[in-house]
Amino acid sequence: MRTEQLEYIAAVTRLGSLRRAAEELRLSQPALSETVRNLERELGVVLLERKRSGATMSAEGRELLPHIVGVLEAVDRLRAAAGEQHRVSRMVRVATVNAATVPLLVPVVRAFRAAHRLTQVEVVTAQQTEIHRALTEGGFDLGLVNHLEGDDMPAALESTQLLHGRPVVCVRPDSPLASHPEVTVDDLLSQPLIAMRSGYVMHRYVHRLLNGRTPSFSYSTDGAEMGKLMVAEGLGATVLPDFSVVGDPLERLGAITYRPLAGAGTRVLLMLQLRRAASVPRAARGLREEFLRRAQELGGTLSPPEGRPSDGAD
């Protein structure tokens, strides 16, 4: 028995005519009739009553029709599942904390897309703990996360350093802090502070930096991109890794700038992570190699030479 035989029976039943079914199926009527007769012989029942006015289902055929339809629907589900499996196999899921989105993630995805036009890349923004959990459970293929120098890396994940940088204060060029060669904690406390929400590495860093002291006013936001937008709108200053600010469109346009943070000390590391000892899909391996290549191009850092950065577009 072949599934096309069942499809032919369903077509004849729906159209009420061997001739019309043959035209729709692009078969000769004798070939269609012979296929149906072969199925009838195999099943041992007459499925169609053939009359001059057309072909209709026999009583036995009507009893079997729900089973025929059920088989065809199951075949459709199987084909759909196979298609979805193929689609998913050609998709790479990348989770990111929004660090270095412009200088790293965007160029990597652009280059990967040019070389792998049939592969989808899904980019999801999440917190570090969410990324670690989803990577471990197989929900993401790759993760971009920040770590402070000296942090322990998750044992279940393979971690590769892509970039390193120093914390800087991100401000508008017309902010009082922009006139300082470097910003102290006292300077920072004198202005409204746009802080990352709990769960982000830079929230932990700033909390440790302030050591219990509180700014004149503070906001809490979800991720670096929103923080930079709020700075550009003049709502305050924020503390980010320099690689999250250098080369950002807002920085290139002169809407934001940055100043070294006095006593910053600890470096911020941008890590690429994936499940250890996992079977990494070929597409994910290709994207991982593209990240490593881009990081090598950048020399592992986006930090500008020591000294005061420019305050406008190049």
mmCIF file with all atom_site columns, C-alpha atoms in Angstrom, residues 69-277:
data_model
loop_
_atom_site.group_PDB
_atom_site.id
_atom_site.type_symbol
_atom_site.label_atom_id
_atom_site.label_alt_id
_atom_site.label_comp_id
_atom_site.label_asym_id
_atom_site.label_entity_id
_atom_site.label_seq_id
_atom_site.pdbx_PDB_ins_code
_atom_site.Cartn_x
_atom_site.Cartn_y
_atom_site.Cartn_z
_atom_site.occupancy
_atom_site.B_iso_or_equiv
_atom_site.pdbx_formal_charge
_atom_site.auth_seq_id
_atom_site.auth_comp_id
_atom_site.auth_asym_id
_atom_site.auth_atom_id
_atom_site.pdbx_PDB_model_num
ATOM 1   C CA . VAL A 1 69  ? -8.235 10.429 6.173  1.00 0.00 ? 69  VAL A CA 1
ATOM 2   C CA . GLY A 1 70  ? -6.484 9.659  9.465  1.00 0.00 ? 70  GLY A CA 1
ATOM 3   C CA . VAL A 1 71  ? -3.539 8.081  7.652  1.00 0.00 ? 71  VAL A CA 1
ATOM 4   C CA . LEU A 1 72  ? -3.241 11.037 5.284  1.00 0.00 ? 72  LEU A CA 1
ATOM 5   C CA . GLU A 1 73  ? -3.377 13.520 8.179  1.00 0.00 ? 73  GLU A CA 1
ATOM 6   C CA . ALA A 1 74  ? -0.696 11.529 10.021 1.00 0.00 ? 74  ALA A CA 1
ATOM 7   C CA . VAL A 1 75  ? 1.491  11.659 6.904  1.00 0.00 ? 75  VAL A CA 1
ATOM 8   C CA . ASP A 1 76  ? 0.963  15.437 6.723  1.00 0.00 ? 76  ASP A CA 1
ATOM 9   C CA . ARG A 1 77  ? 1.974  15.778 10.378 1.00 0.00 ? 77  ARG A CA 1
ATOM 10  C CA . LEU A 1 78  ? 5.065  13.671 9.740  1.00 0.00 ? 78  LEU A CA 1
ATOM 11  C CA . ARG A 1 79  ? 6.071  15.826 6.775  1.00 0.00 ? 79  ARG A CA 1
ATOM 12  C CA . ALA A 1 80  ? 5.443  19.016 8.750  1.00 0.00 ? 80  ALA A CA 1
ATOM 13  C CA . ALA A 1 81  ? 7.501  17.723 11.681 1.00 0.00 ? 81  ALA A CA 1
ATOM 14  C CA . ALA A 1 82  ? 10.336 16.752 9.352  1.00 0.00 ? 82  ALA A CA 1
ATOM 15  C CA . GLY A 1 83  ? 10.206 20.186 7.753  1.00 0.00 ? 83  GLY A CA 1
ATOM 16  C CA . GLU A 1 84  ? 10.263 21.880 11.145 1.00 0.00 ? 84  GLU A CA 1
ATOM 17  C CA . GLN A 1 85  ? 13.169 19.689 12.245 1.00 0.00 ? 85  GLN A CA 1
ATOM 18  C CA . HIS A 1 86  ? 15.085 20.687 9.124  1.00 0.00 ? 86  HIS A CA 1
ATOM 19  C CA . ARG A 1 87  ? 14.227 24.348 9.703  1.00 0.00 ? 87  ARG A CA 1
ATOM 20  C CA . VAL A 1 88  ? 15.390 24.202 13.319 1.00 0.00 ? 88  VAL A CA 1
ATOM 21  C CA . SER A 1 89  ? 18.576 22.397 12.289 1.00 0.00 ? 89  SER A CA 1
ATOM 22  C CA . ARG A 1 90  ? 19.324 25.374 10.048 1.00 0.00 ? 90  ARG A CA 1
ATOM 23  C CA . MET A 1 91  ? 18.843 27.893 12.852 1.00 0.00 ? 91  MET A CA 1
ATOM 24  C CA . VAL A 1 92  ? 21.412 29.161 15.356 1.00 0.00 ? 92  VAL A CA 1
ATOM 25  C CA . ARG A 1 93  ? 20.059 30.606 18.591 1.00 0.00 ? 93  ARG A CA 1
ATOM 26  C CA . VAL A 1 94  ? 22.321 33.218 20.170 1.00 0.00 ? 94  VAL A CA 1
ATOM 27  C CA . ALA A 1 95  ? 21.617 34.790 23.542 1.00 0.00 ? 95  ALA A CA 1
ATOM 28  C CA . THR A 1 96  ? 23.307 38.050 24.505 1.00 0.00 ? 96  THR A CA 1
ATOM 29  C CA . VAL A 1 97  ? 23.420 40.550 27.347 1.00 0.00 ? 97  VAL A CA 1
ATOM 30  C CA . ASN A 1 98  ? 23.716 43.329 24.728 1.00 0.00 ? 98  ASN A CA 1
ATOM 31  C CA . ALA A 1 99  ? 27.417 43.807 25.336 1.00 0.00 ? 99  ALA A CA 1
ATOM 32  C CA . ALA A 1 100 ? 29.371 44.881 22.238 1.00 0.00 ? 100 ALA A CA 1
ATOM 33  C CA . THR A 1 101 ? 26.269 44.419 20.093 1.00 0.00 ? 101 THR A CA 1
ATOM 34  C CA . VAL A 1 102 ? 27.385 46.901 17.460 1.00 0.00 ? 102 VAL A CA 1
ATOM 35  C CA . PRO A 1 103 ? 31.134 46.247 17.170 1.00 0.00 ? 103 PRO A CA 1
ATOM 36  C CA . LEU A 1 104 ? 30.930 42.464 17.609 1.00 0.00 ? 104 LEU A CA 1
ATOM 37  C CA . LEU A 1 105 ? 27.524 40.826 17.271 1.00 0.00 ? 105 LEU A CA 1
ATOM 38  C CA . VAL A 1 106 ? 26.195 42.811 14.316 1.00 0.00 ? 106 VAL A CA 1
ATOM 39  C CA . PRO A 1 107 ? 29.320 42.403 12.108 1.00 0.00 ? 107 PRO A CA 1
ATOM 40  C CA . VAL A 1 108 ? 29.493 38.692 12.955 1.00 0.00 ? 108 VAL A CA 1
ATOM 41  C CA . VAL A 1 109 ? 25.860 38.055 12.058 1.00 0.00 ? 109 VAL A CA 1
ATOM 42  C CA . ARG A 1 110 ? 26.255 40.086 8.854  1.00 0.00 ? 110 ARG A CA 1
ATOM 43  C CA . ALA A 1 111 ? 29.323 38.096 7.757  1.00 0.00 ? 111 ALA A CA 1
ATOM 44  C CA . PHE A 1 112 ? 27.757 34.776 8.730  1.00 0.00 ? 112 PHE A CA 1
ATOM 45  C CA . ARG A 1 113 ? 24.563 35.633 6.832  1.00 0.00 ? 113 ARG A CA 1
ATOM 46  C CA . ALA A 1 114 ? 26.546 36.429 3.688  1.00 0.00 ? 114 ALA A CA 1
ATOM 47  C CA . ALA A 1 115 ? 28.241 33.004 3.811  1.00 0.00 ? 115 ALA A CA 1
ATOM 48  C CA . HIS A 1 116 ? 25.226 30.938 5.004  1.00 0.00 ? 116 HIS A CA 1
ATOM 49  C CA . ARG A 1 117 ? 22.137 32.363 3.338  1.00 0.00 ? 117 ARG A CA 1
ATOM 50  C CA . LEU A 1 118 ? 19.861 29.444 4.229  1.00 0.00 ? 118 LEU A CA 1
ATOM 51  C CA . THR A 1 119 ? 20.675 29.499 7.946  1.00 0.00 ? 119 THR A CA 1
ATOM 52  C CA . GLN A 1 120 ? 18.516 31.532 10.307 1.00 0.00 ? 120 GLN A CA 1
ATOM 53  C CA . VAL A 1 121 ? 20.124 33.384 13.214 1.00 0.00 ? 121 VAL A CA 1
ATOM 54  C CA . GLU A 1 122 ? 17.887 34.099 16.178 1.00 0.00 ? 122 GLU A CA 1
ATOM 55  C CA . VAL A 1 123 ? 19.255 36.684 18.631 1.00 0.00 ? 123 VAL A CA 1
ATOM 56  C CA . VAL A 1 124 ? 17.648 36.814 22.073 1.00 0.00 ? 124 VAL A CA 1
ATOM 57  C CA . THR A 1 125 ? 18.439 39.340 24.807 1.00 0.00 ? 125 THR A CA 1
ATOM 58  C CA . ALA A 1 126 ? 18.500 37.888 28.302 1.00 0.00 ? 126 ALA A CA 1
ATOM 59  C CA . GLN A 1 127 ? 20.243 38.167 31.648 1.00 0.00 ? 127 GLN A CA 1
ATOM 60  C CA . GLN A 1 128 ? 23.390 36.203 32.323 1.00 0.00 ? 128 GLN A CA 1
ATOM 61  C CA . THR A 1 129 ? 21.753 33.680 34.678 1.00 0.00 ? 129 THR A CA 1
ATOM 62  C CA . GLU A 1 130 ? 18.989 33.028 32.131 1.00 0.00 ? 130 GLU A CA 1
ATOM 63  C CA . ILE A 1 131 ? 21.571 32.519 29.391 1.00 0.00 ? 131 ILE A CA 1
ATOM 64  C CA . HIS A 1 132 ? 23.576 30.070 31.499 1.00 0.00 ? 132 HIS A CA 1
ATOM 65  C CA . ARG A 1 133 ? 20.465 28.042 32.335 1.00 0.00 ? 133 ARG A CA 1
ATOM 66  C CA . ALA A 1 134 ? 19.200 27.934 28.738 1.00 0.00 ? 134 ALA A CA 1
ATOM 67  C CA . LEU A 1 135 ? 22.634 26.988 27.381 1.00 0.00 ? 135 LEU A CA 1
ATOM 68  C CA . THR A 1 136 ? 22.818 24.108 29.872 1.00 0.00 ? 136 THR A CA 1
ATOM 69  C CA . GLU A 1 137 ? 19.315 22.933 28.932 1.00 0.00 ? 137 GLU A CA 1
ATOM 70  C CA . GLY A 1 138 ? 19.931 23.277 25.191 1.00 0.00 ? 138 GLY A CA 1
ATOM 71  C CA . GLY A 1 139 ? 17.630 26.247 24.637 1.00 0.00 ? 139 GLY A CA 1
ATOM 72  C CA . PHE A 1 140 ? 20.440 28.344 23.119 1.00 0.00 ? 140 PHE A CA 1
ATOM 73  C CA . ASP A 1 141 ? 23.402 27.294 20.990 1.00 0.00 ? 141 ASP A CA 1
ATOM 74  C CA . LEU A 1 142 ? 25.729 30.193 21.901 1.00 0.00 ? 142 LEU A CA 1
ATOM 75  C CA . GLY A 1 143 ? 25.762 32.851 24.586 1.00 0.00 ? 143 GLY A CA 1
ATOM 76  C CA . LEU A 1 144 ? 27.493 36.232 24.896 1.00 0.00 ? 144 LEU A CA 1
ATOM 77  C CA . VAL A 1 145 ? 27.918 37.250 28.518 1.00 0.00 ? 145 VAL A CA 1
ATOM 78  C CA . ASN A 1 146 ? 29.984 39.650 30.614 1.00 0.00 ? 146 ASN A CA 1
ATOM 79  C CA . HIS A 1 147 ? 32.203 38.437 33.414 1.00 0.00 ? 147 HIS A CA 1
ATOM 80  C CA . LEU A 1 148 ? 34.288 40.434 35.843 1.00 0.00 ? 148 LEU A CA 1
ATOM 81  C CA . GLU A 1 149 ? 37.935 39.444 35.910 1.00 0.00 ? 149 GLU A CA 1
ATOM 82  C CA . GLY A 1 150 ? 38.338 36.782 38.571 1.00 0.00 ? 150 GLY A CA 1
ATOM 83  C CA . ASP A 1 151 ? 34.777 35.447 38.297 1.00 0.00 ? 151 ASP A CA 1
ATOM 84  C CA . ASP A 1 152 ? 34.386 31.682 38.293 1.00 0.00 ? 152 ASP A CA 1
ATOM 85  C CA . MET A 1 153 ? 33.189 30.284 34.994 1.00 0.00 ? 153 MET A CA 1
ATOM 86  C CA . PRO A 1 154 ? 30.297 27.770 34.924 1.00 0.00 ? 154 PRO A CA 1
ATOM 87  C CA . ALA A 1 155 ? 31.762 24.260 34.906 1.00 0.00 ? 155 ALA A CA 1
ATOM 88  C CA . ALA A 1 156 ? 29.077 22.954 32.543 1.00 0.00 ? 156 ALA A CA 1
ATOM 89  C CA . LEU A 1 157 ? 29.912 25.529 29.873 1.00 0.00 ? 157 LEU A CA 1
ATOM 90  C CA . GLU A 1 158 ? 32.875 26.012 27.580 1.00 0.00 ? 158 GLU A CA 1
ATOM 91  C CA . SER A 1 159 ? 33.932 29.671 27.831 1.00 0.00 ? 159 SER A CA 1
ATOM 92  C CA . THR A 1 160 ? 36.118 31.600 25.391 1.00 0.00 ? 160 THR A CA 1
ATOM 93  C CA . GLN A 1 161 ? 37.171 35.200 25.964 1.00 0.00 ? 161 GLN A CA 1
ATOM 94  C CA . LEU A 1 162 ? 36.375 37.419 22.985 1.00 0.00 ? 162 LEU A CA 1
ATOM 95  C CA . LEU A 1 163 ? 36.997 40.941 24.292 1.00 0.00 ? 163 LEU A CA 1
ATOM 96  C CA . HIS A 1 164 ? 38.247 42.593 27.428 1.00 0.00 ? 164 HIS A CA 1
ATOM 97  C CA . GLY A 1 165 ? 37.833 46.171 28.522 1.00 0.00 ? 165 GLY A CA 1
ATOM 98  C CA . ARG A 1 166 ? 37.561 48.536 31.447 1.00 0.00 ? 166 ARG A CA 1
ATOM 99  C CA . PRO A 1 167 ? 34.478 50.072 33.049 1.00 0.00 ? 167 PRO A CA 1
ATOM 100 C CA . VAL A 1 168 ? 33.839 53.636 31.894 1.00 0.00 ? 168 VAL A CA 1
ATOM 101 C CA . VAL A 1 169 ? 31.260 56.298 32.649 1.00 0.00 ? 169 VAL A CA 1
ATOM 102 C CA . CYS A 1 170 ? 28.943 56.892 29.700 1.00 0.00 ? 170 CYS A CA 1
ATOM 103 C CA . VAL A 1 171 ? 27.614 60.465 29.544 1.00 0.00 ? 171 VAL A CA 1
ATOM 104 C CA . ARG A 1 172 ? 26.314 63.064 27.125 1.00 0.00 ? 172 ARG A CA 1
ATOM 105 C CA . PRO A 1 173 ? 29.006 65.373 25.729 1.00 0.00 ? 173 PRO A CA 1
ATOM 106 C CA . ASP A 1 174 ? 27.310 68.325 27.479 1.00 0.00 ? 174 ASP A CA 1
ATOM 107 C CA . SER A 1 175 ? 27.285 66.586 30.867 1.00 0.00 ? 175 SER A CA 1
ATOM 108 C CA . PRO A 1 176 ? 29.408 68.184 33.636 1.00 0.00 ? 176 PRO A CA 1
ATOM 109 C CA . LEU A 1 177 ? 31.191 64.820 33.913 1.00 0.00 ? 177 LEU A CA 1
ATOM 110 C CA . ALA A 1 178 ? 32.391 65.070 30.294 1.00 0.00 ? 178 ALA A CA 1
ATOM 111 C CA . SER A 1 179 ? 34.721 67.904 31.278 1.00 0.00 ? 179 SER A CA 1
ATOM 112 C CA . HIS A 1 180 ? 36.621 65.617 33.667 1.00 0.00 ? 180 HIS A CA 1
ATOM 113 C CA . PRO A 1 181 ? 39.669 63.694 32.419 1.00 0.00 ? 181 PRO A CA 1
ATOM 114 C CA . GLU A 1 182 ? 38.402 60.841 34.598 1.00 0.00 ? 182 GLU A CA 1
ATOM 115 C CA . VAL A 1 183 ? 35.349 60.380 36.813 1.00 0.00 ? 183 VAL A CA 1
ATOM 116 C CA . THR A 1 184 ? 35.652 59.592 40.495 1.00 0.00 ? 184 THR A CA 1
ATOM 117 C CA . VAL A 1 185 ? 33.020 57.890 42.637 1.00 0.00 ? 185 VAL A CA 1
ATOM 118 C CA . ASP A 1 186 ? 32.234 61.269 44.231 1.00 0.00 ? 186 ASP A CA 1
ATOM 119 C CA . ASP A 1 187 ? 31.706 62.757 40.751 1.00 0.00 ? 187 ASP A CA 1
ATOM 120 C CA . LEU A 1 188 ? 29.447 59.871 39.824 1.00 0.00 ? 188 LEU A CA 1
ATOM 121 C CA . LEU A 1 189 ? 27.337 60.270 42.958 1.00 0.00 ? 189 LEU A CA 1
ATOM 122 C CA . SER A 1 190 ? 26.704 63.939 42.138 1.00 0.00 ? 190 SER A CA 1
ATOM 123 C CA . GLN A 1 191 ? 24.696 63.069 39.020 1.00 0.00 ? 191 GLN A CA 1
ATOM 124 C CA . PRO A 1 192 ? 21.599 60.929 38.363 1.00 0.00 ? 192 PRO A CA 1
ATOM 125 C CA . LEU A 1 193 ? 22.815 57.372 37.856 1.00 0.00 ? 193 LEU A CA 1
ATOM 126 C CA . ILE A 1 194 ? 21.311 54.965 35.337 1.00 0.00 ? 194 ILE A CA 1
ATOM 127 C CA . ALA A 1 195 ? 22.037 51.580 36.885 1.00 0.00 ? 195 ALA A CA 1
ATOM 128 C CA . MET A 1 196 ? 21.629 48.150 35.390 1.00 0.00 ? 196 MET A CA 1
ATOM 129 C CA . ARG A 1 197 ? 18.931 46.033 36.988 1.00 0.00 ? 197 ARG A CA 1
ATOM 130 C CA . SER A 1 198 ? 19.899 43.330 39.471 1.00 0.00 ? 198 SER A CA 1
ATOM 131 C CA . GLY A 1 199 ? 21.141 40.248 37.647 1.00 0.00 ? 199 GLY A CA 1
ATOM 132 C CA . TYR A 1 200 ? 23.521 42.103 35.322 1.00 0.00 ? 200 TYR A CA 1
ATOM 133 C CA . VAL A 1 201 ? 27.269 42.029 35.896 1.00 0.00 ? 201 VAL A CA 1
ATOM 134 C CA . MET A 1 202 ? 27.483 45.837 35.765 1.00 0.00 ? 202 MET A CA 1
ATOM 135 C CA . HIS A 1 203 ? 24.869 46.086 38.527 1.00 0.00 ? 203 HIS A CA 1
ATOM 136 C CA . ARG A 1 204 ? 27.139 43.964 40.713 1.00 0.00 ? 204 ARG A CA 1
ATOM 137 C CA . TYR A 1 205 ? 30.184 46.006 39.708 1.00 0.00 ? 205 TYR A CA 1
ATOM 138 C CA . VAL A 1 206 ? 28.574 49.392 40.484 1.00 0.00 ? 206 VAL A CA 1
ATOM 139 C CA . HIS A 1 207 ? 27.143 48.106 43.768 1.00 0.00 ? 207 HIS A CA 1
ATOM 140 C CA . ARG A 1 208 ? 30.645 47.075 44.795 1.00 0.00 ? 208 ARG A CA 1
ATOM 141 C CA . LEU A 1 209 ? 32.128 50.349 43.495 1.00 0.00 ? 209 LEU A CA 1
ATOM 142 C CA . LEU A 1 210 ? 29.749 52.558 45.485 1.00 0.00 ? 210 LEU A CA 1
ATOM 143 C CA . ASN A 1 211 ? 30.280 50.489 48.627 1.00 0.00 ? 211 ASN A CA 1
ATOM 144 C CA . GLY A 1 212 ? 26.927 51.357 50.170 1.00 0.00 ? 212 GLY A CA 1
ATOM 145 C CA . ARG A 1 213 ? 26.839 54.999 49.068 1.00 0.00 ? 213 ARG A CA 1
ATOM 146 C CA . THR A 1 214 ? 23.865 56.220 47.041 1.00 0.00 ? 214 THR A CA 1
ATOM 147 C CA . PRO A 1 215 ? 23.717 58.698 44.132 1.00 0.00 ? 215 PRO A CA 1
ATOM 148 C CA . SER A 1 216 ? 21.611 61.852 44.129 1.00 0.00 ? 216 SER A CA 1
ATOM 149 C CA . PHE A 1 217 ? 19.002 60.028 42.053 1.00 0.00 ? 217 PHE A CA 1
ATOM 150 C CA . SER A 1 218 ? 19.009 56.715 40.263 1.00 0.00 ? 218 SER A CA 1
ATOM 151 C CA . TYR A 1 219 ? 17.146 54.800 37.581 1.00 0.00 ? 219 TYR A CA 1
ATOM 152 C CA . SER A 1 220 ? 17.108 51.056 37.046 1.00 0.00 ? 220 SER A CA 1
ATOM 153 C CA . THR A 1 221 ? 17.081 49.724 33.503 1.00 0.00 ? 221 THR A CA 1
ATOM 154 C CA . ASP A 1 222 ? 17.313 46.430 31.676 1.00 0.00 ? 222 ASP A CA 1
ATOM 155 C CA . GLY A 1 223 ? 20.512 46.223 29.650 1.00 0.00 ? 223 GLY A CA 1
ATOM 156 C CA . ALA A 1 224 ? 23.177 48.421 28.111 1.00 0.00 ? 224 ALA A CA 1
ATOM 157 C CA . GLU A 1 225 ? 21.208 49.495 25.034 1.00 0.00 ? 225 GLU A CA 1
ATOM 158 C CA . MET A 1 226 ? 18.430 51.113 27.045 1.00 0.00 ? 226 MET A CA 1
ATOM 159 C CA . GLY A 1 227 ? 21.021 52.632 29.365 1.00 0.00 ? 227 GLY A CA 1
ATOM 160 C CA . LYS A 1 228 ? 22.775 54.336 26.436 1.00 0.00 ? 228 LYS A CA 1
ATOM 161 C CA . LEU A 1 229 ? 19.484 55.649 25.066 1.00 0.00 ? 229 LEU A CA 1
ATOM 162 C CA . MET A 1 230 ? 18.629 57.142 28.453 1.00 0.00 ? 230 MET A CA 1
ATOM 163 C CA . VAL A 1 231 ? 22.061 58.794 28.604 1.00 0.00 ? 231 VAL A CA 1
ATOM 164 C CA . ALA A 1 232 ? 21.542 60.238 25.128 1.00 0.00 ? 232 ALA A CA 1
ATOM 165 C CA . GLU A 1 233 ? 18.240 61.712 26.307 1.00 0.00 ? 233 GLU A CA 1
ATOM 166 C CA . GLY A 1 234 ? 20.020 63.503 29.152 1.00 0.00 ? 234 GLY A CA 1
ATOM 167 C CA . LEU A 1 235 ? 18.572 61.448 32.008 1.00 0.00 ? 235 LEU A CA 1
ATOM 168 C CA . GLY A 1 236 ? 21.914 60.753 33.668 1.00 0.00 ? 236 GLY A CA 1
ATOM 169 C CA . ALA A 1 237 ? 25.130 58.747 33.458 1.00 0.00 ? 237 ALA A CA 1
ATOM 170 C CA . THR A 1 238 ? 25.716 55.023 33.422 1.00 0.00 ? 238 THR A CA 1
ATOM 171 C CA . VAL A 1 239 ? 28.677 52.698 33.943 1.00 0.00 ? 239 VAL A CA 1
ATOM 172 C CA . LEU A 1 240 ? 29.371 50.199 31.156 1.00 0.00 ? 240 LEU A CA 1
ATOM 173 C CA . PRO A 1 241 ? 32.304 48.279 29.710 1.00 0.00 ? 241 PRO A CA 1
ATOM 174 C CA . ASP A 1 242 ? 34.132 50.474 27.215 1.00 0.00 ? 242 ASP A CA 1
ATOM 175 C CA . PHE A 1 243 ? 33.519 47.905 24.461 1.00 0.00 ? 243 PHE A CA 1
ATOM 176 C CA . SER A 1 244 ? 29.793 48.529 24.876 1.00 0.00 ? 244 SER A CA 1
ATOM 177 C CA . VAL A 1 245 ? 30.233 52.240 24.103 1.00 0.00 ? 245 VAL A CA 1
ATOM 178 C CA . VAL A 1 246 ? 33.148 52.493 21.664 1.00 0.00 ? 246 VAL A CA 1
ATOM 179 C CA . GLY A 1 247 ? 31.829 52.456 18.111 1.00 0.00 ? 247 GLY A CA 1
ATOM 180 C CA . ASP A 1 248 ? 28.179 52.541 19.142 1.00 0.00 ? 248 ASP A CA 1
ATOM 181 C CA . PRO A 1 249 ? 26.078 54.596 16.646 1.00 0.00 ? 249 PRO A CA 1
ATOM 182 C CA . LEU A 1 250 ? 25.135 57.021 19.414 1.00 0.00 ? 250 LEU A CA 1
ATOM 183 C CA . GLU A 1 251 ? 28.812 57.519 20.215 1.00 0.00 ? 251 GLU A CA 1
ATOM 184 C CA . ARG A 1 252 ? 29.722 57.967 16.555 1.00 0.00 ? 252 ARG A CA 1
ATOM 185 C CA . LEU A 1 253 ? 26.948 60.555 16.186 1.00 0.00 ? 253 LEU A CA 1
ATOM 186 C CA . GLY A 1 254 ? 28.181 62.469 19.219 1.00 0.00 ? 254 GLY A CA 1
ATOM 187 C CA . ALA A 1 255 ? 25.052 61.787 21.290 1.00 0.00 ? 255 ALA A CA 1
ATOM 188 C CA . ILE A 1 256 ? 27.064 59.996 23.994 1.00 0.00 ? 256 ILE A CA 1
ATOM 189 C CA . THR A 1 257 ? 30.682 59.827 25.044 1.00 0.00 ? 257 THR A CA 1
ATOM 190 C CA . TYR A 1 258 ? 32.625 58.195 27.884 1.00 0.00 ? 258 TYR A CA 1
ATOM 191 C CA . ARG A 1 259 ? 35.254 58.932 30.495 1.00 0.00 ? 259 ARG A CA 1
ATOM 192 C CA . PRO A 1 260 ? 37.624 56.621 32.368 1.00 0.00 ? 260 PRO A CA 1
ATOM 193 C CA . LEU A 1 261 ? 36.433 55.648 35.814 1.00 0.00 ? 261 LEU A CA 1
ATOM 194 C CA . ALA A 1 262 ? 39.009 56.441 38.475 1.00 0.00 ? 262 ALA A CA 1
ATOM 195 C CA . GLY A 1 263 ? 40.125 53.330 40.313 1.00 0.00 ? 263 GLY A CA 1
ATOM 196 C CA . ALA A 1 264 ? 38.181 51.068 37.966 1.00 0.00 ? 264 ALA A CA 1
ATOM 197 C CA . GLY A 1 265 ? 40.683 48.268 38.503 1.00 0.00 ? 265 GLY A CA 1
ATOM 198 C CA . THR A 1 266 ? 38.766 45.163 37.512 1.00 0.00 ? 266 THR A CA 1
ATOM 199 C CA . ARG A 1 267 ? 38.515 44.379 33.809 1.00 0.00 ? 267 ARG A CA 1
ATOM 200 C CA . VAL A 1 268 ? 35.280 43.282 32.183 1.00 0.00 ? 268 VAL A CA 1
ATOM 201 C CA . LEU A 1 269 ? 35.488 40.223 29.947 1.00 0.00 ? 269 LEU A CA 1
ATOM 202 C CA . LEU A 1 270 ? 33.101 39.434 27.127 1.00 0.00 ? 270 LEU A CA 1
ATOM 203 C CA . MET A 1 271 ? 32.812 35.660 26.913 1.00 0.00 ? 271 MET A CA 1
ATOM 204 C CA . LEU A 1 272 ? 31.408 33.343 24.268 1.00 0.00 ? 272 LEU A CA 1
ATOM 205 C CA . GLN A 1 273 ? 29.882 30.293 25.914 1.00 0.00 ? 273 GLN A CA 1
ATOM 206 C CA . LEU A 1 274 ? 28.344 26.993 24.824 1.00 0.00 ? 274 LEU A CA 1
ATOM 207 C CA . ARG A 1 275 ? 27.511 23.694 26.421 1.00 0.00 ? 275 ARG A CA 1
ATOM 208 C CA . ARG A 1 276 ? 30.583 21.628 27.243 1.00 0.00 ? 276 ARG A CA 1
ATOM 209 C CA . ALA A 1 277 ? 30.862 18.188 25.626 1.00 0.00 ? 277 ALA A CA 1
#
